[in-house]
């Protein structure tokens, strides 16, 4: 993509089938106070155009398309260094094909953010699970929605920035997106709050690391060689990563990271036309939801340069 250097990049794609109804999933994803709880890519999201009781689909027309809404975002602690930026989003809640879609464009406030500017979309595909029923329910009668995201961004322009993004930042951002999607699934399907799911994840990591450390200590004590203990701990840790995660723990591996083969997969991976019609965030200063961090800075760069394949 333009400005990213010689090495080509691929848009990030994540897909996950969630056993819930479209209205519930819409509520958990389109309300910023819910979105910021499950999406680890953000710590806080605030809409600027509408008060919190009026979500972006308010004022939608006959086709369910909302007016664009400006927002501010923060990633980091409430007090301390944080990544901030602004964006604009819009959505279609009702479409003739039964899908729902939303799109956004964003820009960071600072040059040290790895995601300088970007664009992306969400698709809500009812009844698009592995074995979907014609009425949008699963084989056991429960409603199913396949939740899809695709987005791309421009990273650092300085020398070596494209390589660092390709090998480190982009894989991590893709993993974090998938992990967040599964945390959302646990909330929608099982009622496990995002905060509780995070603690489940941390506890499981602690157990796996602890088991590896214990194996290393025991081996070192038996053999009398510290090196052998370290090697044993490393082997146990690697094999523990292959153990399936707990059903109550979010896991990125449960998500699909590439579009499905065939026409249906290609359609899901294409950005909606809604994104092409979405103008970049306004350059005018706007009230900041956090006096310390979300200062109203002018977005840098040209958001219109970020494009995804349109449907």
Short mmCIF file of C-alpha atoms in Angstrom, two decimals:
data_model
loop_
_atom_site.label_atom_id
_atom_site.label_comp_id
_atom_site.label_asym_id
_atom_site.label_seq_id
_atom_site.Cartn_x
_atom_site.Cartn_y
_atom_site.Cartn_z
CA UNK A 1 0.00 0.00 0.00
CA UNK A 2 1.25 3.54 -0.57
CA UNK A 3 3.73 4.93 1.89
CA UNK A 4 4.52 1.60 3.48
CA UNK A 5 7.84 0.95 1.81
CA UNK A 6 8.93 -1.66 -0.70
CA UNK A 7 7.62 -4.65 1.22
CA UNK A 8 3.94 -5.23 0.36
CA UNK A 9 1.49 -5.67 3.21
CA UNK A 10 -1.74 -7.61 3.49
CA UNK A 11 -4.83 -6.24 5.23
CA UNK A 12 -5.60 -7.84 8.57
CA UNK A 13 -8.53 -10.25 8.39
CA UNK A 14 -10.31 -11.95 11.29
CA UNK A 15 -13.48 -14.04 11.19
CA UNK A 16 -15.33 -15.75 14.03
CA UNK A 17 -18.72 -17.47 14.27
CA UNK A 18 -20.61 -16.39 17.41
CA UNK A 19 -23.70 -18.11 18.77
CA UNK A 20 -25.86 -15.08 19.42
CA UNK A 21 -28.48 -13.01 17.66
CA UNK A 22 -27.57 -10.02 15.46
CA UNK A 23 -29.14 -7.46 17.80
CA UNK A 24 -27.06 -8.61 20.77
CA UNK A 25 -23.84 -8.59 18.78
CA UNK A 26 -24.69 -5.16 17.38
CA UNK A 27 -25.23 -3.86 20.90
CA UNK A 28 -21.89 -5.19 22.16
CA UNK A 29 -19.91 -3.87 19.20
CA UNK A 30 -21.55 -0.58 18.20
CA UNK A 31 -21.90 0.94 21.66
CA UNK A 32 -18.53 2.52 22.56
CA UNK A 33 -18.95 1.80 26.27
CA UNK A 34 -19.25 -1.91 25.43
CA UNK A 35 -16.71 -1.91 22.59
CA UNK A 36 -13.90 -0.54 24.75
CA UNK A 37 -14.40 -3.35 27.26
CA UNK A 38 -13.74 -6.32 24.97
CA UNK A 39 -11.45 -4.82 22.31
CA UNK A 40 -7.89 -4.85 23.63
CA UNK A 41 -6.82 -2.42 20.90
CA UNK A 42 -8.53 0.40 22.80
CA UNK A 43 -8.74 1.55 26.40
CA UNK A 44 -11.35 4.21 25.78
CA UNK A 45 -13.62 5.28 22.89
CA UNK A 46 -15.82 8.37 22.94
CA UNK A 47 -18.15 9.63 20.24
CA UNK A 48 -18.00 13.37 19.59
CA UNK A 49 -21.09 14.03 17.47
CA UNK A 50 -23.67 12.34 19.67
CA UNK A 51 -24.17 12.00 23.41
CA UNK A 52 -23.60 8.48 24.74
CA UNK A 53 -27.32 7.64 24.84
CA UNK A 54 -27.57 8.11 21.06
CA UNK A 55 -25.45 5.51 19.25
CA UNK A 56 -24.39 6.02 15.62
CA UNK A 57 -27.37 4.22 14.11
CA UNK A 58 -29.67 6.85 15.62
CA UNK A 59 -31.23 8.96 12.90
CA UNK A 60 -30.79 6.16 10.36
CA UNK A 61 -32.76 6.37 7.18
CA UNK A 62 -34.94 3.78 5.53
CA UNK A 63 -31.98 1.62 4.59
CA UNK A 64 -30.55 1.78 8.12
CA UNK A 65 -27.48 3.83 7.18
CA UNK A 66 -26.34 6.17 9.94
CA UNK A 67 -24.76 9.56 9.67
CA UNK A 68 -20.95 9.57 10.11
CA UNK A 69 -19.89 9.94 13.72
CA UNK A 70 -16.59 11.37 14.89
CA UNK A 71 -14.79 9.66 17.75
CA UNK A 72 -11.67 9.85 19.87
CA UNK A 73 -9.74 6.81 21.10
CA UNK A 74 -7.08 6.04 23.65
CA UNK A 75 -4.83 3.05 24.25
CA UNK A 76 -2.93 3.12 27.50
CA UNK A 77 -3.37 3.82 31.20
CA UNK A 78 -5.70 6.52 32.47
CA UNK A 79 -2.68 8.40 33.78
CA UNK A 80 0.58 8.05 31.91
CA UNK A 81 1.83 7.56 28.34
CA UNK A 82 -0.90 6.59 25.91
CA UNK A 83 -1.64 6.36 22.20
CA UNK A 84 -4.47 8.65 21.13
CA UNK A 85 -6.17 9.52 17.89
CA UNK A 86 -9.41 10.43 16.17
CA UNK A 87 -11.62 8.90 13.53
CA UNK A 88 -15.00 8.75 11.89
CA UNK A 89 -17.39 5.81 11.63
CA UNK A 90 -20.73 4.94 10.10
CA UNK A 91 -22.93 1.85 9.86
CA UNK A 92 -25.78 0.14 8.04
CA UNK A 93 -27.98 -1.81 10.40
CA UNK A 94 -30.46 -3.07 7.81
CA UNK A 95 -29.53 -4.30 4.34
CA UNK A 96 -31.47 -6.20 1.71
CA UNK A 97 -29.11 -9.20 1.97
CA UNK A 98 -29.63 -9.46 5.75
CA UNK A 99 -26.11 -8.34 6.57
CA UNK A 100 -25.08 -5.45 8.74
CA UNK A 101 -21.91 -3.48 8.13
CA UNK A 102 -19.92 -0.67 9.68
CA UNK A 103 -16.83 1.18 8.52
CA UNK A 104 -14.28 3.56 9.99
CA UNK A 105 -11.26 5.69 9.22
CA UNK A 106 -8.81 6.82 11.85
CA UNK A 107 -5.59 8.74 12.38
CA UNK A 108 -3.14 8.83 15.27
CA UNK A 109 -2.11 12.02 17.02
CA UNK A 110 1.59 11.19 17.29
CA UNK A 111 4.34 9.96 15.02
CA UNK A 112 5.42 7.21 17.40
CA UNK A 113 2.17 5.25 17.10
CA UNK A 114 2.67 2.09 14.98
CA UNK A 115 -0.79 2.61 13.45
CA UNK A 116 -0.48 6.06 11.94
CA UNK A 117 -3.70 6.03 9.92
CA UNK A 118 -6.00 3.39 8.57
CA UNK A 119 -9.42 2.20 7.53
CA UNK A 120 -11.49 -0.90 8.10
CA UNK A 121 -14.92 -2.49 8.38
CA UNK A 122 -17.04 -4.97 10.29
CA UNK A 123 -19.47 -7.39 8.65
CA UNK A 124 -22.24 -9.19 10.51
CA UNK A 125 -23.30 -12.27 8.52
CA UNK A 126 -26.28 -14.08 10.08
CA UNK A 127 -26.34 -17.83 9.63
CA UNK A 128 -22.87 -18.03 8.05
CA UNK A 129 -21.39 -20.66 10.39
CA UNK A 130 -19.78 -23.89 9.20
CA UNK A 131 -23.17 -25.63 9.00
CA UNK A 132 -25.65 -22.77 8.83
CA UNK A 133 -29.37 -23.18 8.69
CA UNK A 134 -31.33 -21.25 6.11
CA UNK A 135 -33.02 -19.14 8.77
CA UNK A 136 -29.77 -17.96 10.35
CA UNK A 137 -29.66 -20.53 13.16
CA UNK A 138 -27.19 -23.28 13.94
CA UNK A 139 -27.88 -26.99 13.88
CA UNK A 140 -29.00 -26.87 17.54
CA UNK A 141 -31.45 -24.04 16.83
CA UNK A 142 -29.33 -21.24 18.33
CA UNK A 143 -28.85 -18.08 16.27
CA UNK A 144 -25.45 -17.65 14.66
CA UNK A 145 -23.63 -14.57 13.38
CA UNK A 146 -20.29 -14.66 11.62
CA UNK A 147 -18.42 -11.55 12.67
CA UNK A 148 -15.78 -10.40 10.18
CA UNK A 149 -13.28 -7.58 10.19
CA UNK A 150 -10.83 -6.40 7.58
CA UNK A 151 -8.61 -3.38 7.95
CA UNK A 152 -5.34 -1.93 6.82
CA UNK A 153 -3.16 0.88 8.07
CA UNK A 154 -0.05 2.87 7.33
CA UNK A 155 2.75 2.47 9.83
CA UNK A 156 5.98 4.42 10.41
CA UNK A 157 7.62 6.19 7.50
CA UNK A 158 11.11 6.22 8.94
CA UNK A 159 13.80 3.88 7.68
CA UNK A 160 13.18 0.33 8.87
CA UNK A 161 9.66 1.11 10.01
CA UNK A 162 8.05 -0.97 7.26
CA UNK A 163 10.21 -3.99 8.14
CA UNK A 164 9.44 -3.67 11.85
CA UNK A 165 5.75 -3.43 11.10
CA UNK A 166 5.86 -6.44 8.76
CA UNK A 167 7.67 -8.78 11.13
CA UNK A 168 6.50 -7.60 14.56
CA UNK A 169 3.72 -5.03 14.74
CA UNK A 170 1.30 -6.39 12.11
CA UNK A 171 1.40 -10.01 13.36
CA UNK A 172 0.82 -8.79 16.92
CA UNK A 173 -2.03 -6.48 15.93
CA UNK A 174 -3.66 -9.33 14.00
CA UNK A 175 -3.29 -11.67 16.98
CA UNK A 176 -4.67 -9.03 19.37
CA UNK A 177 -7.68 -8.50 17.11
CA UNK A 178 -8.42 -12.23 17.02
CA UNK A 179 -7.95 -12.56 20.79
CA UNK A 180 -10.37 -9.67 21.31
CA UNK A 181 -12.93 -11.26 19.00
CA UNK A 182 -12.89 -14.43 21.06
CA UNK A 183 -13.25 -12.40 24.25
CA UNK A 184 -16.33 -10.85 22.66
CA UNK A 185 -17.62 -14.33 21.80
CA UNK A 186 -17.32 -15.46 25.42
CA UNK A 187 -19.27 -12.41 26.51
CA UNK A 188 -22.04 -12.90 23.93
CA UNK A 189 -22.33 -16.69 24.24
CA UNK A 190 -21.53 -17.47 27.87
CA UNK A 191 -22.02 -14.20 29.69
CA UNK A 192 -18.35 -14.06 30.73
CA UNK A 193 -17.49 -10.39 31.10
CA UNK A 194 -14.40 -9.12 29.26
CA UNK A 195 -12.72 -8.32 32.57
CA UNK A 196 -13.31 -11.82 33.90
CA UNK A 197 -12.12 -13.34 30.61
CA UNK A 198 -8.88 -11.37 30.92
CA UNK A 199 -8.27 -12.80 34.38
CA UNK A 200 -9.00 -16.29 33.06
CA UNK A 201 -6.39 -15.73 30.37
CA UNK A 202 -3.77 -14.42 32.79
CA UNK A 203 -4.42 -17.32 35.17
CA UNK A 204 -4.01 -19.87 32.39
CA UNK A 205 -0.74 -18.28 31.27
CA UNK A 206 0.48 -18.34 34.87
CA UNK A 207 -0.39 -22.03 35.20
CA UNK A 208 1.44 -22.95 31.99
CA UNK A 209 4.52 -20.92 32.86
CA UNK A 210 4.45 -22.24 36.40
CA UNK A 211 4.28 -25.84 35.21
CA UNK A 212 7.25 -25.28 32.92
CA UNK A 213 9.26 -23.63 35.70
CA UNK A 214 8.45 -26.46 38.11
CA UNK A 215 9.52 -29.06 35.56
CA UNK A 216 12.78 -27.20 35.08
CA UNK A 217 13.48 -26.97 38.79
CA UNK A 218 12.77 -30.67 39.31
CA UNK A 219 14.97 -31.67 36.39
CA UNK A 220 17.81 -29.45 37.59
CA UNK A 221 17.55 -30.94 41.08
CA UNK A 222 17.58 -34.51 39.78
CA UNK A 223 20.40 -34.10 37.28
CA UNK A 224 22.35 -31.50 39.18
CA UNK A 225 22.69 -29.44 36.00
CA UNK A 226 21.06 -26.03 35.72
CA UNK A 227 21.34 -26.07 31.93
CA UNK A 228 19.30 -29.25 31.74
CA UNK A 229 16.64 -27.64 33.91
CA UNK A 230 16.44 -24.61 31.64
CA UNK A 231 16.14 -26.80 28.55
CA UNK A 232 13.44 -28.90 30.16
CA UNK A 233 11.49 -25.80 31.18
CA UNK A 234 11.72 -24.49 27.62
CA UNK A 235 10.50 -27.78 26.12
CA UNK A 236 7.60 -28.02 28.55
CA UNK A 237 6.63 -24.41 27.84
CA UNK A 238 6.62 -25.03 24.09
CA UNK A 239 4.49 -28.15 24.42
CA UNK A 240 2.14 -26.42 26.87
CA UNK A 241 1.40 -23.86 24.16
CA UNK A 242 0.00 -26.71 22.05
CA UNK A 243 -2.53 -27.65 24.73
CA UNK A 244 -6.01 -26.35 23.81
CA UNK A 245 -7.08 -23.35 25.87
CA UNK A 246 -9.77 -23.56 28.51
CA UNK A 247 -13.33 -23.04 27.22
CA UNK A 248 -13.57 -19.90 29.40
CA UNK A 249 -10.28 -18.42 28.19
CA UNK A 250 -10.09 -16.19 25.10
CA UNK A 251 -7.83 -17.57 22.38
CA UNK A 252 -6.88 -16.07 19.04
CA UNK A 253 -6.52 -19.56 17.57
CA UNK A 254 -10.31 -19.95 17.53
CA UNK A 255 -10.58 -17.27 14.85
CA UNK A 256 -10.09 -17.64 11.15
CA UNK A 257 -7.29 -15.39 9.94
CA UNK A 258 -7.76 -15.76 6.19
CA UNK A 259 -10.87 -15.50 4.02
CA UNK A 260 -12.59 -18.73 3.15
CA UNK A 261 -12.08 -20.04 -0.39
CA UNK A 262 -14.81 -19.40 -2.88
CA UNK A 263 -17.13 -16.55 -3.73
CA UNK A 264 -18.60 -16.30 -0.22
CA UNK A 265 -15.19 -15.88 1.35
CA UNK A 266 -14.15 -13.27 -1.19
CA UNK A 267 -17.36 -11.34 -0.56
CA UNK A 268 -16.79 -11.35 3.19
CA UNK A 269 -13.23 -10.10 2.73
CA UNK A 270 -14.22 -7.15 0.55
CA UNK A 271 -14.80 -3.82 2.22
CA UNK A 272 -18.33 -2.45 1.86
CA UNK A 273 -18.98 0.54 -0.36
CA UNK A 274 -19.86 2.33 2.84
CA UNK A 275 -16.13 2.71 3.47
CA UNK A 276 -15.44 4.40 0.14
CA UNK A 277 -18.09 7.01 0.89
CA UNK A 278 -16.71 7.69 4.38
CA UNK A 279 -14.79 10.94 4.50
CA UNK A 280 -11.64 11.31 6.64
CA UNK A 281 -12.02 12.60 10.22
CA UNK A 282 -12.73 16.29 10.49
CA UNK A 283 -9.73 18.55 11.00
CA UNK A 284 -11.65 20.86 13.29
CA UNK A 285 -10.80 20.72 17.00
CA UNK A 286 -13.29 18.79 19.10
CA UNK A 287 -13.87 18.43 22.84
CA UNK A 288 -11.58 15.84 24.35
CA UNK A 289 -13.07 13.04 26.50
CA UNK A 290 -9.92 12.94 28.60
CA UNK A 291 -8.29 16.20 29.54
CA UNK A 292 -4.90 14.57 30.06
CA UNK A 293 -4.63 12.33 27.00
CA UNK A 294 -7.29 12.78 24.36
CA UNK A 295 -6.29 16.27 23.33
CA UNK A 296 -7.87 17.43 20.10
CA UNK A 297 -4.99 17.19 17.66
CA UNK A 298 -5.22 17.48 13.91
CA UNK A 299 -4.89 14.06 12.21
CA UNK A 300 -1.80 13.73 10.06
CA UNK A 301 -1.57 12.29 6.56
CA UNK A 302 -4.23 11.50 4.02
CA UNK A 303 -6.74 8.92 5.21
CA UNK A 304 -8.19 8.69 1.75
CA UNK A 305 -4.97 6.97 0.65
CA UNK A 306 -5.87 3.88 2.72
CA UNK A 307 -8.06 1.73 0.50
CA UNK A 308 -9.42 -1.79 0.68
CA UNK A 309 -11.00 -3.85 -2.07
CA UNK A 310 -14.58 -2.70 -2.33
CA UNK A 311 -17.72 -4.80 -2.72
#
